[in-house]
Short mmCIF file of C-alpha atoms in Angstrom, two decimals:
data_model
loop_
_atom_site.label_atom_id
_atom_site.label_comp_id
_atom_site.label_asym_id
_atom_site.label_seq_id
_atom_site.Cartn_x
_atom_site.Cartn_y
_atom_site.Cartn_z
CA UNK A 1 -11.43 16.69 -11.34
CA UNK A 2 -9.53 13.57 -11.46
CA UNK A 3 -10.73 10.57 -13.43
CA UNK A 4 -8.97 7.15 -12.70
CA UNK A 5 -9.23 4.39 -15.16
CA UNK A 6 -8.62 0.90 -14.59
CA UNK A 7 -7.39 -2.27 -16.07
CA UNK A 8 -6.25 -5.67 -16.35
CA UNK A 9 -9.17 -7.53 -14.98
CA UNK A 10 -10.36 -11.06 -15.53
CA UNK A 11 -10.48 -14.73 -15.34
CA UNK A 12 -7.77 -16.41 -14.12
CA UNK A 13 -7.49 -20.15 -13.04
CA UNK A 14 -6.27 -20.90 -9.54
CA UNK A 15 -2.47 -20.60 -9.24
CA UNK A 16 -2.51 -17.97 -11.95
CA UNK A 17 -1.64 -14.10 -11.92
CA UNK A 18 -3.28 -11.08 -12.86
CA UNK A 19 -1.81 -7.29 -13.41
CA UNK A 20 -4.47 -4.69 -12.59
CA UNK A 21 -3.42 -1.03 -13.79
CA UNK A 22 -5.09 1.82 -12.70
CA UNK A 23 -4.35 5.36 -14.48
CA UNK A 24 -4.74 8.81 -13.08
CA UNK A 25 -5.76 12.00 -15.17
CA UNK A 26 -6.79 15.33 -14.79
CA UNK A 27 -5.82 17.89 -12.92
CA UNK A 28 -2.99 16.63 -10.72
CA UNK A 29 -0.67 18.50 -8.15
CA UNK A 30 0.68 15.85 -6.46
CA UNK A 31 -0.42 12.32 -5.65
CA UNK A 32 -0.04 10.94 -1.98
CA UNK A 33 -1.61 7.64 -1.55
CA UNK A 34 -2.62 4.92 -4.26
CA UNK A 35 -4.39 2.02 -2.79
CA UNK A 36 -6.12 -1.00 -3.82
CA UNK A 37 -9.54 -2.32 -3.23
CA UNK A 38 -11.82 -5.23 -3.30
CA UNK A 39 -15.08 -6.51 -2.50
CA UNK A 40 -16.64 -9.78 -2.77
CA UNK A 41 -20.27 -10.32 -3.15
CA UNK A 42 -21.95 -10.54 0.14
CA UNK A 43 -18.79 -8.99 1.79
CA UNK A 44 -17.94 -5.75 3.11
CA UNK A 45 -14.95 -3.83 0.91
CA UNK A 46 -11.29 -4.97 1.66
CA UNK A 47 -8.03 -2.60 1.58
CA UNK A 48 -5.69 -5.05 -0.19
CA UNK A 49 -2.54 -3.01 -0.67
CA UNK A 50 -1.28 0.92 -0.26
CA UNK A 51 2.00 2.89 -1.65
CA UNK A 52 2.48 6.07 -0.26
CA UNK A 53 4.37 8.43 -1.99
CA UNK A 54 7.82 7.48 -0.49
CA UNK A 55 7.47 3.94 -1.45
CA UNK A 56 6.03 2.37 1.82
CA UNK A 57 3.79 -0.25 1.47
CA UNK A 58 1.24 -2.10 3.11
CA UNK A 59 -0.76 -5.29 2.26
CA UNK A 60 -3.55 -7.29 3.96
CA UNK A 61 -2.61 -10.42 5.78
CA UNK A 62 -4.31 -12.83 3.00
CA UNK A 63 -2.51 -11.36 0.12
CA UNK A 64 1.59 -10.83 1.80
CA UNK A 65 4.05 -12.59 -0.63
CA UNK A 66 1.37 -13.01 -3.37
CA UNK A 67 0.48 -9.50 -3.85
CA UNK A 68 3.21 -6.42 -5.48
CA UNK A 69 1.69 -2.93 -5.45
CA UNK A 70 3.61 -0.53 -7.36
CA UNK A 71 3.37 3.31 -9.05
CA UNK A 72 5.04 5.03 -11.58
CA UNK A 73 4.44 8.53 -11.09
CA UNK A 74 5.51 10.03 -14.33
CA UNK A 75 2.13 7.89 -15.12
CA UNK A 76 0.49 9.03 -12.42
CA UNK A 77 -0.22 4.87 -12.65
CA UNK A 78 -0.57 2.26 -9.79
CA UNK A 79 -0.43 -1.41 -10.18
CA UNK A 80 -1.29 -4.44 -8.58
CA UNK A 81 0.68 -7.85 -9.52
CA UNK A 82 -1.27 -10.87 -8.53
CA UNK A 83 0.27 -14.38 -8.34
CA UNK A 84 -0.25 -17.40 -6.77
CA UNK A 85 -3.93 -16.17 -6.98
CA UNK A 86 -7.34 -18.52 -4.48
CA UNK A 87 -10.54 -18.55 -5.33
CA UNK A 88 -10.72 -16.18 -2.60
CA UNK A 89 -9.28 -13.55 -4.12
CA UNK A 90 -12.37 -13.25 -6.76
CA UNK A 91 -14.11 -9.88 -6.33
CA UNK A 92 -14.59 -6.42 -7.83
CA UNK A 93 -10.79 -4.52 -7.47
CA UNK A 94 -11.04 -0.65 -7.25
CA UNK A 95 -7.65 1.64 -7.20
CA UNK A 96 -8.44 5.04 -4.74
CA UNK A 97 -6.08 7.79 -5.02
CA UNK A 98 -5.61 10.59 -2.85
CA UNK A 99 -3.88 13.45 -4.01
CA UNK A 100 -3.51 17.23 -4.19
CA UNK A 101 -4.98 19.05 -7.43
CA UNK A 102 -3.33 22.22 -6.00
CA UNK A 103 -0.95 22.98 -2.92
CA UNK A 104 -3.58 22.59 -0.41
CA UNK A 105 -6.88 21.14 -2.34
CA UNK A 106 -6.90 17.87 -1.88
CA UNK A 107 -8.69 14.95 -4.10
CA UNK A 108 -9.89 11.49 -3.22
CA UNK A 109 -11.24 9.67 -6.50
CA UNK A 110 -12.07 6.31 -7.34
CA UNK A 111 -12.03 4.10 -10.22
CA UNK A 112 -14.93 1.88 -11.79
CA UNK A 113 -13.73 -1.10 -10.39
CA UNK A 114 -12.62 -4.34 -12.41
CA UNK A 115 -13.59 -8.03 -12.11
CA UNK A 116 -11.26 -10.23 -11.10
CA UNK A 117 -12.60 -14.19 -10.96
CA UNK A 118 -10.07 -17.18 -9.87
CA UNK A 119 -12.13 -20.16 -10.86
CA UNK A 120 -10.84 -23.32 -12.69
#
């Protein structure tokens, strides 16, 4: 079983930044995808950003050039650097991982999620 735990949530005036963190523990093989998450109230849940294990990345539209998603996998850690941060942005950020816990048993696990509020 792999448990993720995040961090780095909070509130952050317009124009600020934010680092989310989210660590991975437990029984890991290999890790293939980290990705990040949001969801706003009365909206359905957003892919923000995605590293794969080479290094590729991909970001939604609304976030490009404001957004940095990065791993370090002697962590097993992802992270999400937030500047220039909208009101928009505010919602409940979740990292997903997908992973193997042995050569051909894969894992997809979630974290808890973390608040993130841009309000002045």
């Amino acid at each position: 079983q792999v448990q993720l735990v995040e961090s780095g949530g909070g509130l952050v005036q317009p124009g600020g930044s934010l680092r989310l963190s989210c660590a991975a523990s437990g029984s890991i093989f290999s890790i293939y995808a980290m990705s990040w998450y949001r969801q706003a109230p009365g909206k359905q849940r957003e892919l923000v950003a995605t590293i794969t294990s080479g290094g590729s990345t991909n970001y939604v539209d609304s976030v490009k050039g404001r957004f940095t998603i990065s791993r370090d996998d002697a962590k097993n850690t992802v992270n999400l650097q937030m500047n220039s941060l909208k009101p928009e942005d505010t919602a409940v950020y979740c990292c997903y991982v997908h992973g193997a816990v042995v050569p051909g048993r894969q894992f997809h696990s979630w974290g808890q999620g973390t608040q993130v509020t841009v309000s002045s």
